[in-house]
Amino acid sequence: MIVRRLGLLVSVILLFLPPVSVADDIIMTRSTLPFPEAMLALQQSISEHGYTVSRVQRIDIGLTGMGYKTDKYRIVFAGKIDEIRMMTEKSPQLAAYLPPKIAIFAEEGQTVLVTLNPELYAEIAGDAIDPVIFDRWTSDLRSIFDDVNKAN
Amino acid sequence: MRLIYLTILLLLSVQVIAAPDGRQLYVAHCSACHGDQGHGGVGVPLSLPSFLDSVDDRFLAVTIREGRPGRVMPSFPKLSDAQIAAIVGYIRSWSDKPAPRYSPVPVKGDAKNGGLLYAKHCASCHGENGEGGTGTGVTFSRRRELPIIAPALNNSGFLAAASDELIRQTLQLGRAGTPMGSFLEKGLGKQEIDDVVSFVRSFAQDRDDGTKTVAANKDKIIRLASSYSLQETVENLKDAIISQNFILIRTDLLEHGLVKEPDENPKQVILHFCNFRFLFDALAVDPRVGMFLPCRVTVTETDAGVFVSAINPEYMSHLFNNAELDQYCKEMHDVYVTIIEDATL
C-alpha cells in the first residue's frame, strides 16, 4: 500500500519537475566578461572538468591577416586522449568531428560561446559506443558554459 | 518510511509553489543571442522602449513558442506555458509601461494598393517578398548593411505572432532607435498604412520559410575510401585543396596536443584549409558557423584501409535554423566532395 502510494507520489513529483533539458542541437552561452577574461575562464573550466585544451585556432588573426575586419574569434579544441582514442577506434566515422571544439567570439565588451551538442556524435556512433559517455560530455559542456556564464 | 514520505511531500510543495524564474530561463535560453540586457547580438534587441511599447504579450509568447523558421530564432516547443509566461514577464521588466493590448480583428485594407506601397517603401529593407534583410540581429563585430537587420515579414512565426493591429501600430509609430521609421511621419495616410498591413498579411498565403530546402535527413558525414597510401592521400589532398582556391593552413595529427608528441597516432591526419573571403561572408550571415570552420578533412588508416572524411555541411545547415546558410553549406559540400574525390580516385 505504502509502496503504491509512494509510486504515485513520485510520479506526481516527476510531473512538476522542470522538463528534462531539451537536446538542443547547438549549445550557446554569453559571458558579460570581455574576451580575454572569458577565454581564461573557459580554459580554466575545461581543465577543471578533466579535459585537455589541445589547440586554440585564431580565426580572427587569419582573417585580419588577409585584410578582413573582424573582432576576436577563436576556436578551442578540447578532449581526453583515452576517450578520443576509444571513439575513433570503435566508430571511425567520428574522426571527422573530433576532438570537439568550442567557438568563442567577442561581441562588443562581452563574449559568446557556441558548440555542437555532443548528442550528435552519439547518433553517428550508433551502437558502436555506449551513449552514456556522450551524455556526460553534454552535461560537462553545459557545466563548463555555466562556469563561463557565471565567471566574473 | 514516514521521514521519506515527509521529505517527498516537502519537495513536492516546493516544486509546486516555486514559479518558474523568468530571469534564469532568459539567461539559459535567450541571452546568448539577445544579450543579457536585451541589447541584441546574434538576435535583434528586445529591450528598446519602442519595441516593448508596441508589442503585446501574446506576440512575445507566440514568438518564443514558434520561433522564426529559417531565421535563426529557434522555436521552444518544450518550454511550458508557465515558463514562457515567466520569460515574457522578465522581458517586460525592462519597461515601466504596461503592455499594449491589441484586438485580433483584421484591419480593412486594400492589399493590392498595399503591395505597391510596400515595393516603394519597405522592400529595400525587408526584401521584395518580405524575406528580411541579409544576416540577422545586430552587428557588433562585423560590418553589415544596417545596424539592426530587418526581420522577415513573410515568416510563419512572425505572421502567427503579430496581429494586424500590432503591425499597424508598428508602421504608424516606427521603432525609435532602429532603422524602422514611422510611416505616418513619412507621409503615408492611415488608410494607406492599413493597405500595407493587408499586403503584409497576404504573405501568409505564399510564404516560404526556407525550411523546405533544409535537409535534416542528409548524411552527417562525407566519407570515401582512398586507393592510395595514407601519405599519398595526404599529398593528393594538399594539391586538390589548392586547386580549389583554398589556402592550406596546417596539417597535423588528430591527437596533436592531447598527448605527448611521440605517442600521437600517426594514422589520423587532419588537413585544415580556408578561403578567407568565403569564411568572412559566412560569418556575416551567421557568426556561429565558425564552429565548423576553417574547413577540414580527416585521413585515417585502419585495418579496413585508408579513408578520407569530412563533416557534411549540408547536414550541419539545418542545425542553425538559418535559410541563408543553406547556399553556403551547399557550396561547401560540393567543395568537400570535389576535393575528396580528386584525392582518392
CSV table of C-alpha atoms in Angstrom, one decimal:
chain,number,residue,atom,x,y,z
A,1,MET,CA,0.0,0.0,0.0
A,2,ILE,CA,2.6,2.4,1.1
A,3,VAL,CA,4.8,1.4,-1.8
A,4,ARG,CA,1.9,2.0,-4.2
A,5,ARG,CA,1.2,5.4,-2.8
A,6,LEU,CA,4.9,6.2,-2.9
A,7,GLY,CA,5.0,5.3,-6.5
A,8,LEU,CA,2.1,7.7,-7.2
A,9,LEU,CA,3.7,10.4,-5.3
A,10,VAL,CA,7.0,10.0,-7.1
A,11,SER,CA,5.2,10.2,-10.5
A,12,VAL,CA,3.3,13.3,-9.3
A,13,ILE,CA,6.6,14.9,-8.4
A,14,LEU,CA,8.1,14.0,-11.7
A,15,LEU,CA,5.2,15.8,-13.3
A,16,PHE,CA,6.2,19.0,-11.6
A,17,LEU,CA,9.9,18.9,-12.1
A,18,PRO,CA,11.1,21.1,-14.9
A,19,PRO,CA,11.2,19.2,-18.2
A,20,VAL,CA,14.5,17.4,-18.8
A,21,SER,CA,16.5,19.9,-20.7
A,22,VAL,CA,16.0,19.6,-24.5
A,23,ALA,CA,18.7,18.1,-26.7
A,24,ASP,CA,19.2,21.4,-28.5
A,25,ASP,CA,21.5,20.9,-31.4
A,26,ILE,CA,23.6,23.9,-30.6
A,27,ILE,CA,24.6,24.9,-27.1
A,28,MET,CA,25.3,28.6,-26.5
A,29,THR,CA,26.1,30.9,-23.7
A,30,ARG,CA,27.1,34.5,-23.1
A,31,SER,CA,29.7,35.9,-20.7
A,32,THR,CA,29.5,39.5,-19.7
A,33,LEU,CA,33.2,39.4,-19.4
A,34,PRO,CA,35.4,40.8,-22.2
A,35,PHE,CA,37.0,38.3,-24.5
A,36,PRO,CA,40.4,37.7,-22.8
A,37,GLU,CA,38.8,37.1,-19.4
A,38,ALA,CA,36.1,34.9,-20.8
A,39,MET,CA,38.7,32.9,-22.7
A,40,LEU,CA,40.7,32.4,-19.5
A,41,ALA,CA,37.5,31.3,-17.6
A,42,LEU,CA,36.7,28.8,-20.4
A,43,GLN,CA,40.2,27.2,-20.5
A,44,GLN,CA,40.2,27.0,-16.7
A,45,SER,CA,36.8,25.3,-16.5
A,46,ILE,CA,37.8,22.9,-19.3
A,47,SER,CA,40.8,21.7,-17.3
A,48,GLU,CA,38.8,21.6,-14.1
A,49,HIS,CA,36.4,19.2,-15.8
A,50,GLY,CA,39.4,17.0,-16.7
A,51,TYR,CA,39.7,17.8,-20.4
A,52,THR,CA,42.8,19.0,-22.2
A,53,VAL,CA,42.8,22.0,-24.5
A,54,SER,CA,44.7,20.7,-27.5
A,55,ARG,CA,44.7,23.8,-29.6
A,56,VAL,CA,43.4,27.3,-30.0
A,57,GLN,CA,42.8,28.4,-33.5
A,58,ARG,CA,42.9,32.1,-34.1
A,59,ILE,CA,40.3,32.6,-36.9
A,60,ASP,CA,40.4,36.4,-36.4
A,61,ILE,CA,44.2,36.6,-36.9
A,62,GLY,CA,43.8,34.7,-40.2
A,63,LEU,CA,41.0,37.0,-41.3
A,64,THR,CA,42.7,40.2,-40.4
A,65,GLY,CA,45.9,39.0,-41.9
A,66,MET,CA,44.0,38.7,-45.2
A,67,GLY,CA,42.6,42.2,-44.8
A,68,TYR,CA,39.1,41.3,-43.5
A,69,LYS,CA,38.0,43.3,-40.5
A,70,THR,CA,36.7,41.2,-37.6
A,71,ASP,CA,36.6,41.2,-33.8
A,72,LYS,CA,38.2,38.4,-31.8
A,73,TYR,CA,37.1,34.9,-32.9
A,74,ARG,CA,38.8,31.7,-31.7
A,75,ILE,CA,38.2,28.0,-31.8
A,76,VAL,CA,39.1,26.0,-28.8
A,77,PHE,CA,39.7,22.2,-29.3
A,78,ALA,CA,39.5,20.0,-26.2
A,79,GLY,CA,39.2,16.4,-25.2
A,80,LYS,CA,40.6,13.5,-23.3
A,81,ILE,CA,43.0,11.3,-25.1
A,82,ASP,CA,41.6,8.0,-23.9
A,83,GLU,CA,38.1,8.8,-24.9
A,84,ILE,CA,39.0,10.3,-28.3
A,85,ARG,CA,41.1,7.2,-29.0
A,86,MET,CA,38.4,4.8,-27.9
A,87,MET,CA,35.9,6.7,-30.0
A,88,THR,CA,37.8,6.9,-33.3
A,89,GLU,CA,38.6,3.2,-32.9
A,90,LYS,CA,35.1,2.0,-32.3
A,91,SER,CA,33.5,4.4,-34.7
A,92,PRO,CA,36.0,5.6,-37.3
A,93,GLN,CA,33.2,7.8,-38.7
A,94,LEU,CA,33.6,10.1,-35.7
A,95,ALA,CA,37.1,11.1,-36.6
A,96,ALA,CA,35.7,13.9,-38.8
A,97,TYR,CA,34.2,15.6,-35.8
A,98,LEU,CA,36.9,15.1,-33.2
A,99,PRO,CA,38.3,16.5,-31.0
A,100,PRO,CA,35.2,18.6,-30.0
A,101,LYS,CA,35.5,22.3,-30.4
A,102,ILE,CA,34.1,25.5,-29.0
A,103,ALA,CA,33.8,28.7,-30.9
A,104,ILE,CA,34.3,31.8,-28.7
A,105,PHE,CA,33.9,35.3,-30.1
A,106,ALA,CA,33.7,38.9,-28.9
A,107,GLU,CA,30.5,40.9,-29.1
A,108,GLU,CA,31.4,44.5,-28.0
A,109,GLY,CA,32.6,44.2,-24.4
A,110,GLN,CA,31.1,40.7,-24.0
A,111,THR,CA,31.7,37.2,-25.2
A,112,VAL,CA,29.6,34.5,-26.9
A,113,LEU,CA,30.4,30.7,-26.8
A,114,VAL,CA,28.9,28.2,-29.2
A,115,THR,CA,29.3,24.5,-29.5
A,116,LEU,CA,27.7,21.4,-31.1
A,117,ASN,CA,25.7,19.2,-28.8
A,118,PRO,CA,27.7,16.0,-28.4
A,119,GLU,CA,24.5,14.0,-28.7
A,120,LEU,CA,25.0,14.3,-32.4
A,121,TYR,CA,28.2,12.2,-32.0
A,122,ALA,CA,26.0,9.5,-30.3
A,123,GLU,CA,23.8,9.5,-33.4
A,124,ILE,CA,26.8,9.0,-35.6
A,125,ALA,CA,28.3,6.3,-33.4
A,126,GLY,CA,25.1,4.3,-33.2
A,127,ASP,CA,25.5,1.1,-31.3
A,128,ALA,CA,29.3,1.2,-31.5
A,129,ILE,CA,29.7,3.3,-28.4
A,130,ASP,CA,27.8,3.4,-25.2
A,131,PRO,CA,25.8,6.7,-25.3
A,132,VAL,CA,26.5,7.4,-21.6
A,133,ILE,CA,29.8,8.9,-22.5
A,134,PHE,CA,28.1,11.5,-24.8
A,135,ASP,CA,25.6,12.3,-22.1
A,136,ARG,CA,28.5,13.1,-19.8
A,137,TRP,CA,30.2,15.2,-22.5
A,138,THR,CA,26.9,17.1,-22.9
A,139,SER,CA,26.5,17.7,-19.2
A,140,ASP,CA,30.2,18.6,-18.8
A,141,LEU,CA,29.9,21.1,-21.7
A,142,ARG,CA,26.8,22.7,-20.2
A,143,SER,CA,28.6,22.9,-16.8
A,144,ILE,CA,31.6,24.5,-18.5
A,145,PHE,CA,29.4,27.0,-20.3
A,146,ASP,CA,27.7,27.7,-17.0
A,147,ASP,CA,31.0,28.4,-15.3
A,148,VAL,CA,31.9,30.9,-18.1
A,149,ASN,CA,28.5,32.5,-17.9
A,150,LYS,CA,28.8,33.0,-14.1
A,151,ALA,CA,32.5,33.9,-14.0
A,152,ASN,CA,33.2,37.5,-13.0
B,1,MET,CA,9.4,5.4,6.0
B,2,ARG,CA,7.5,8.4,7.4
B,3,LEU,CA,10.5,10.5,7.0
B,4,ILE,CA,10.8,9.7,3.3
B,5,TYR,CA,7.2,10.5,2.9
B,6,LEU,CA,7.6,13.8,4.6
B,7,THR,CA,10.6,14.8,2.6
B,8,ILE,CA,8.9,13.9,-0.6
B,9,LEU,CA,5.9,15.9,0.3
B,10,LEU,CA,8.1,18.8,1.2
B,11,LEU,CA,9.9,18.6,-2.1
B,12,LEU,CA,6.6,18.4,-3.9
B,13,SER,CA,5.2,21.5,-2.2
B,14,VAL,CA,8.4,23.4,-3.1
B,15,GLN,CA,8.1,22.4,-6.7
B,16,VAL,CA,4.5,23.4,-6.9
B,17,ILE,CA,4.9,26.7,-5.1
B,18,ALA,CA,8.1,27.8,-6.9
B,19,ALA,CA,7.0,29.7,-10.0
B,20,PRO,CA,9.4,29.5,-12.9
B,21,ASP,CA,12.2,32.1,-12.7
B,22,GLY,CA,11.9,34.3,-15.8
B,23,ARG,CA,15.4,35.8,-15.5
B,24,GLN,CA,17.0,32.4,-15.1
B,25,LEU,CA,15.2,31.0,-18.1
B,26,TYR,CA,16.1,34.0,-20.1
B,27,VAL,CA,19.8,33.6,-19.3
B,28,ALA,CA,19.6,29.9,-20.1
B,29,HIS,CA,17.7,30.2,-23.4
B,30,CYS,CA,17.9,33.7,-24.8
B,31,SER,CA,20.7,35.9,-23.6
B,32,ALA,CA,23.4,34.2,-25.7
B,33,CYS,CA,21.7,35.7,-28.8
B,34,HIS,CA,19.6,38.7,-27.5
B,35,GLY,CA,22.1,40.0,-24.9
B,36,ASP,CA,22.0,39.8,-21.1
B,37,GLN,CA,20.1,43.1,-21.0
B,38,GLY,CA,18.2,42.5,-24.3
B,39,HIS,CA,20.5,44.8,-26.3
B,40,GLY,CA,20.8,42.3,-29.1
B,41,GLY,CA,23.6,40.4,-30.8
B,42,VAL,CA,23.0,37.3,-33.0
B,43,GLY,CA,19.4,38.2,-32.2
B,44,VAL,CA,17.6,41.6,-32.5
B,45,PRO,CA,17.3,43.9,-29.5
B,46,LEU,CA,14.4,43.2,-27.2
B,47,SER,CA,14.7,45.9,-24.6
B,48,LEU,CA,14.2,49.1,-26.7
B,49,PRO,CA,11.2,51.0,-25.3
B,50,SER,CA,9.9,51.5,-28.9
B,51,PHE,CA,9.8,47.7,-29.3
B,52,LEU,CA,8.3,46.8,-25.9
B,53,ASP,CA,5.7,49.6,-26.1
B,54,SER,CA,4.4,48.3,-29.5
B,55,VAL,CA,4.2,44.5,-28.9
B,56,ASP,CA,1.7,42.7,-26.8
B,57,ASP,CA,2.4,39.7,-24.5
B,58,ARG,CA,0.8,37.3,-27.0
B,59,PHE,CA,3.3,38.4,-29.7
B,60,LEU,CA,6.2,37.7,-27.3
B,61,ALA,CA,4.8,34.3,-26.2
B,62,VAL,CA,3.9,33.1,-29.7
B,63,THR,CA,7.3,34.2,-31.0
B,64,ILE,CA,9.1,32.2,-28.3
B,65,ARG,CA,6.9,29.1,-28.8
B,66,GLU,CA,7.1,29.1,-32.7
B,67,GLY,CA,10.4,30.8,-33.3
B,68,ARG,CA,11.1,32.2,-36.8
B,69,PRO,CA,11.6,29.2,-39.1
B,70,GLY,CA,14.7,29.7,-41.2
B,71,ARG,CA,15.6,33.0,-39.5
B,72,VAL,CA,17.9,31.8,-36.7
B,73,MET,CA,15.3,32.5,-33.9
B,74,PRO,CA,14.6,28.9,-32.6
B,75,SER,CA,11.2,27.6,-31.5
B,76,PHE,CA,10.9,26.4,-27.9
B,77,PRO,CA,8.4,23.5,-28.1
B,78,LYS,CA,9.5,22.1,-24.7
B,79,LEU,CA,9.1,25.1,-22.5
B,80,SER,CA,5.8,25.1,-20.6
B,81,ASP,CA,3.3,27.9,-20.9
B,82,ALA,CA,4.2,29.0,-17.4
B,83,GLN,CA,7.9,29.1,-18.3
B,84,ILE,CA,7.2,31.2,-21.4
B,85,ALA,CA,5.0,33.5,-19.4
B,86,ALA,CA,7.8,33.9,-16.9
B,87,ILE,CA,10.3,34.8,-19.7
B,88,VAL,CA,7.7,37.3,-21.1
B,89,GLY,CA,7.4,38.8,-17.6
B,90,TYR,CA,11.1,39.2,-17.3
B,91,ILE,CA,11.4,40.9,-20.7
B,92,ARG,CA,8.5,43.2,-19.6
B,93,SER,CA,10.5,44.2,-16.5
B,94,TRP,CA,12.8,46.2,-18.9
B,95,SER,CA,9.9,48.7,-19.4
B,96,ASP,CA,7.9,50.6,-16.9
B,97,LYS,CA,4.9,51.0,-19.2
B,98,PRO,CA,2.1,48.4,-19.3
B,99,ALA,CA,2.0,46.0,-22.3
B,100,PRO,CA,-0.3,47.2,-25.1
B,101,ARG,CA,-3.4,45.1,-25.9
B,102,TYR,CA,-4.5,44.5,-29.4
B,103,SER,CA,-7.7,43.3,-30.9
B,104,PRO,CA,-7.5,40.2,-33.1
B,105,VAL,CA,-9.8,41.8,-35.7
B,106,PRO,CA,-8.2,42.1,-39.1
B,107,VAL,CA,-7.8,45.7,-40.4
B,108,LYS,CA,-9.7,46.6,-43.6
B,109,GLY,CA,-7.1,47.4,-46.2
B,110,ASP,CA,-6.6,47.1,-50.0
B,111,ALA,CA,-3.8,44.6,-50.3
B,112,LYS,CA,-3.2,45.5,-53.9
B,113,ASN,CA,-2.5,49.1,-53.2
B,114,GLY,CA,-0.6,48.0,-50.2
B,115,GLY,CA,1.7,45.9,-52.5
B,116,LEU,CA,2.6,49.0,-54.5
B,117,LEU,CA,3.3,51.0,-51.4
B,118,TYR,CA,5.3,48.1,-49.9
B,119,ALA,CA,7.5,47.9,-53.0
B,120,LYS,CA,8.2,51.6,-52.8
B,121,HIS,CA,8.7,52.0,-49.0
B,122,CYS,CA,9.6,48.6,-47.5
B,123,ALA,CA,11.2,46.2,-49.9
B,124,SER,CA,14.6,47.9,-49.7
B,125,CYS,CA,15.0,46.7,-46.2
B,126,HIS,CA,12.5,43.8,-45.7
B,127,GLY,CA,13.0,42.3,-49.2
B,128,GLU,CA,10.8,42.2,-52.2
B,129,ASN,CA,8.8,39.2,-50.8
B,130,GLY,CA,9.2,40.0,-47.1
B,131,GLU,CA,12.1,37.7,-46.8
B,132,GLY,CA,14.0,40.1,-44.4
B,133,GLY,CA,17.5,41.6,-44.6
B,134,THR,CA,20.7,39.6,-45.1
B,135,GLY,CA,22.1,38.2,-41.9
B,136,THR,CA,20.2,38.6,-38.6
B,137,GLY,CA,20.3,40.5,-35.4
B,138,VAL,CA,22.7,43.3,-34.6
B,139,THR,CA,26.1,43.8,-35.9
B,140,PHE,CA,28.7,44.2,-33.2
B,141,SER,CA,31.8,42.5,-34.6
B,142,ARG,CA,31.3,42.7,-38.3
B,143,ARG,CA,30.1,45.1,-40.9
B,144,ARG,CA,26.5,44.8,-42.1
B,145,GLU,CA,24.2,46.7,-44.3
B,146,LEU,CA,22.1,48.0,-41.4
B,147,PRO,CA,22.8,48.4,-37.6
B,148,ILE,CA,19.8,46.1,-37.0
B,149,ILE,CA,18.8,43.6,-39.7
B,150,ALA,CA,15.2,44.0,-40.8
B,151,PRO,CA,13.2,40.9,-39.8
B,152,ALA,CA,11.5,38.6,-42.3
B,153,LEU,CA,7.8,39.6,-42.6
B,154,ASN,CA,6.8,36.6,-44.8
B,155,ASN,CA,7.8,34.3,-41.9
B,156,SER,CA,5.2,31.9,-40.5
B,157,GLY,CA,6.5,32.6,-36.9
B,158,PHE,CA,6.1,36.4,-37.4
B,159,LEU,CA,2.7,36.1,-39.0
B,160,ALA,CA,1.4,33.8,-36.3
B,161,ALA,CA,2.6,36.2,-33.6
B,162,ALA,CA,1.7,39.6,-34.9
B,163,SER,CA,-1.9,40.8,-35.1
B,164,ASP,CA,-2.9,43.2,-37.8
B,165,GLU,CA,-3.2,45.9,-35.2
B,166,LEU,CA,0.3,45.3,-33.9
B,167,ILE,CA,1.7,45.7,-37.5
B,168,ARG,CA,-0.4,48.8,-38.0
B,169,GLN,CA,0.9,50.3,-34.8
B,170,THR,CA,4.5,49.5,-35.7
B,171,LEU,CA,4.0,51.2,-39.1
B,172,GLN,CA,2.4,54.2,-37.6
B,173,LEU,CA,4.9,54.8,-34.8
B,174,GLY,CA,8.0,53.1,-36.2
B,175,ARG,CA,10.6,51.7,-33.8
B,176,ALA,CA,12.7,54.6,-32.4
B,177,GLY,CA,16.3,53.7,-32.1
B,178,THR,CA,16.2,51.3,-35.0
B,179,PRO,CA,16.2,51.8,-38.8
B,180,MET,CA,12.4,51.2,-38.8
B,181,GLY,CA,10.8,54.7,-39.1
B,182,SER,CA,7.3,56.0,-38.5
B,183,PHE,CA,5.4,55.9,-41.8
B,184,LEU,CA,2.9,58.5,-40.5
B,185,GLU,CA,5.8,60.8,-40.2
B,186,LYS,CA,7.0,59.8,-43.7
B,187,GLY,CA,3.7,60.9,-45.1
B,188,LEU,CA,1.6,57.8,-45.6
B,189,GLY,CA,-2.1,58.2,-44.6
B,190,LYS,CA,-3.8,56.0,-42.1
B,191,GLN,CA,-5.7,54.1,-44.9
B,192,GLU,CA,-2.5,53.6,-46.9
B,193,ILE,CA,-0.9,52.1,-43.8
B,194,ASP,CA,-3.9,49.7,-43.4
B,195,ASP,CA,-3.4,48.8,-47.1
B,196,VAL,CA,0.2,47.9,-46.4
B,197,VAL,CA,-0.9,45.8,-43.3
B,198,SER,CA,-3.3,43.8,-45.5
B,199,PHE,CA,-0.5,43.3,-48.0
B,200,VAL,CA,1.9,42.0,-45.3
B,201,ARG,CA,-0.8,39.7,-44.1
B,202,SER,CA,-1.2,38.3,-47.6
B,203,PHE,CA,2.3,36.8,-47.3
B,204,ALA,CA,0.7,34.1,-45.2
B,205,GLN,CA,-0.7,32.6,-48.4
B,206,ASP,CA,2.5,32.0,-50.3
B,207,ARG,CA,5.2,32.1,-47.6
B,208,ASP,CA,8.4,30.1,-47.9
B,209,ASP,CA,10.3,29.8,-44.7
B,210,GLY,CA,13.2,28.0,-46.4
B,211,THR,CA,12.5,25.1,-44.2
B,212,LYS,CA,11.5,23.0,-47.1
B,213,THR,CA,15.0,23.1,-48.5
B,214,VAL,CA,16.5,22.2,-45.2
B,215,ALA,CA,18.0,18.8,-45.1
B,216,ALA,CA,17.7,17.1,-41.7
B,217,ASN,CA,17.9,13.7,-43.4
B,218,LYS,CA,21.2,14.2,-45.1
B,219,ASP,CA,24.2,12.1,-44.2
B,220,LYS,CA,26.1,13.5,-41.3
B,221,ILE,CA,29.5,12.6,-42.9
B,222,ILE,CA,31.1,12.6,-46.3
B,223,ARG,CA,33.5,9.6,-46.3
B,224,LEU,CA,35.3,7.9,-49.1
B,225,ALA,CA,37.9,5.1,-49.3
B,226,SER,CA,41.2,6.0,-50.8
B,227,SER,CA,43.0,3.8,-53.3
B,228,TYR,CA,46.3,5.4,-52.2
B,229,SER,CA,48.5,5.1,-49.1
B,230,LEU,CA,48.0,7.4,-46.2
B,231,GLN,CA,50.9,9.6,-47.2
B,232,GLU,CA,50.0,9.7,-50.8
B,233,THR,CA,46.4,10.6,-49.9
B,234,VAL,CA,47.6,13.5,-47.8
B,235,GLU,CA,49.7,14.8,-50.6
B,236,ASN,CA,46.9,14.4,-53.1
B,237,LEU,CA,44.6,16.3,-50.7
B,238,LYS,CA,47.0,19.2,-50.5
B,239,ASP,CA,47.1,19.5,-54.3
B,240,ALA,CA,43.3,19.2,-54.5
B,241,ILE,CA,42.8,21.9,-51.8
B,242,ILE,CA,45.0,24.4,-53.6
B,243,SER,CA,43.4,23.7,-57.0
B,244,GLN,CA,40.0,24.6,-55.4
B,245,ASN,CA,41.5,28.1,-54.5
B,246,PHE,CA,41.7,27.3,-50.8
B,247,ILE,CA,44.7,28.0,-48.6
B,248,LEU,CA,46.2,25.1,-46.7
B,249,ILE,CA,46.5,26.3,-43.2
B,250,ARG,CA,48.0,23.3,-41.4
B,251,THR,CA,48.4,19.6,-41.5
B,252,ASP,CA,48.6,17.8,-38.1
B,253,LEU,CA,47.7,14.7,-36.3
B,254,LEU,CA,44.2,14.3,-34.8
B,255,GLU,CA,45.7,13.6,-31.4
B,256,HIS,CA,48.0,16.6,-31.5
B,257,GLY,CA,48.0,18.5,-28.2
B,258,LEU,CA,46.1,15.8,-26.4
B,259,VAL,CA,49.1,13.6,-25.7
B,260,LYS,CA,52.9,13.9,-25.9
B,261,GLU,CA,54.1,14.1,-29.5
B,262,PRO,CA,55.8,10.7,-29.7
B,263,ASP,CA,52.6,9.0,-28.6
B,264,GLU,CA,50.3,10.6,-31.2
B,265,ASN,CA,48.6,8.2,-33.5
B,266,PRO,CA,50.4,8.8,-36.9
B,267,LYS,CA,47.5,7.2,-38.8
B,268,GLN,CA,45.0,10.0,-38.2
B,269,VAL,CA,45.8,13.2,-40.1
B,270,ILE,CA,43.9,16.4,-40.3
B,271,LEU,CA,44.2,19.0,-43.0
B,272,HIS,CA,42.9,22.5,-42.2
B,273,PHE,CA,42.2,24.8,-45.1
B,274,CYS,CA,40.4,28.0,-45.7
B,275,ASN,CA,39.1,30.5,-48.2
B,276,PHE,CA,39.0,33.7,-46.2
B,277,ARG,CA,36.6,35.5,-48.4
B,278,PHE,CA,34.1,32.6,-48.0
B,279,LEU,CA,34.8,32.4,-44.3
B,280,PHE,CA,34.2,36.2,-43.9
B,281,ASP,CA,30.9,36.1,-45.8
B,282,ALA,CA,29.6,33.1,-44.0
B,283,LEU,CA,30.4,34.7,-40.6
B,284,ALA,CA,28.5,37.8,-41.6
B,285,VAL,CA,25.4,35.6,-42.3
B,286,ASP,CA,25.7,33.7,-39.1
B,287,PRO,CA,28.5,34.2,-36.6
B,288,ARG,CA,28.0,30.8,-35.2
B,289,VAL,CA,29.4,28.9,-38.2
B,290,GLY,CA,32.9,29.4,-37.0
B,291,MET,CA,32.1,26.2,-35.1
B,292,PHE,CA,32.7,24.3,-38.4
B,293,LEU,CA,35.4,26.5,-39.8
B,294,PRO,CA,38.1,26.6,-41.1
B,295,CYS,CA,37.4,23.7,-43.5
B,296,ARG,CA,38.9,20.4,-42.6
B,297,VAL,CA,39.3,16.9,-44.0
B,298,THR,CA,40.5,13.9,-41.9
B,299,VAL,CA,42.5,11.0,-43.3
B,300,THR,CA,42.6,7.8,-41.3
B,301,GLU,CA,44.2,4.4,-41.8
B,302,THR,CA,42.9,1.3,-40.1
B,303,ASP,CA,42.8,-2.4,-41.0
B,304,ALA,CA,39.9,-1.5,-43.3
B,305,GLY,CA,42.1,0.7,-45.4
B,306,VAL,CA,42.6,4.5,-45.9
B,307,PHE,CA,39.6,6.8,-45.6
B,308,VAL,CA,39.1,10.5,-46.1
B,309,SER,CA,36.2,12.1,-44.2
B,310,ALA,CA,34.6,15.4,-43.6
B,311,ILE,CA,31.5,16.7,-41.8
B,312,ASN,CA,28.6,17.2,-44.2
B,313,PRO,CA,27.9,20.9,-44.3
B,314,GLU,CA,24.5,20.3,-45.9
B,315,TYR,CA,23.5,18.3,-42.8
B,316,MET,CA,25.0,21.0,-40.5
B,317,SER,CA,23.0,23.6,-42.2
B,318,HIS,CA,19.7,22.6,-40.6
B,319,LEU,CA,21.1,22.9,-37.1
B,320,PHE,CA,21.4,26.6,-37.4
B,321,ASN,CA,17.8,27.4,-38.5
B,322,ASN,CA,19.2,29.8,-41.0
B,323,ALA,CA,17.9,29.6,-44.5
B,324,GLU,CA,20.6,31.9,-45.8
B,325,LEU,CA,23.3,29.5,-44.7
B,326,ASP,CA,21.9,26.7,-46.9
B,327,GLN,CA,23.5,28.2,-50.0
B,328,TYR,CA,26.9,28.4,-48.3
B,329,CYS,CA,26.6,24.9,-47.0
B,330,LYS,CA,25.7,23.6,-50.4
B,331,GLU,CA,28.8,25.3,-51.8
B,332,MET,CA,30.9,23.9,-49.1
B,333,HIS,CA,29.5,20.4,-49.6
B,334,ASP,CA,30.4,20.5,-53.2
B,335,VAL,CA,34.0,21.7,-52.5
B,336,TYR,CA,34.5,18.8,-50.0
B,337,VAL,CA,33.2,16.2,-52.4
B,338,THR,CA,35.4,17.5,-55.2
B,339,ILE,CA,38.5,17.6,-53.0
B,340,ILE,CA,37.9,14.2,-51.5
B,341,GLU,CA,37.1,12.6,-54.9
B,342,ASP,CA,40.1,14.2,-56.5
B,343,ALA,CA,42.4,12.9,-53.8
B,344,THR,CA,41.1,9.4,-53.5
B,345,LEU,CA,40.3,8.2,-57.0
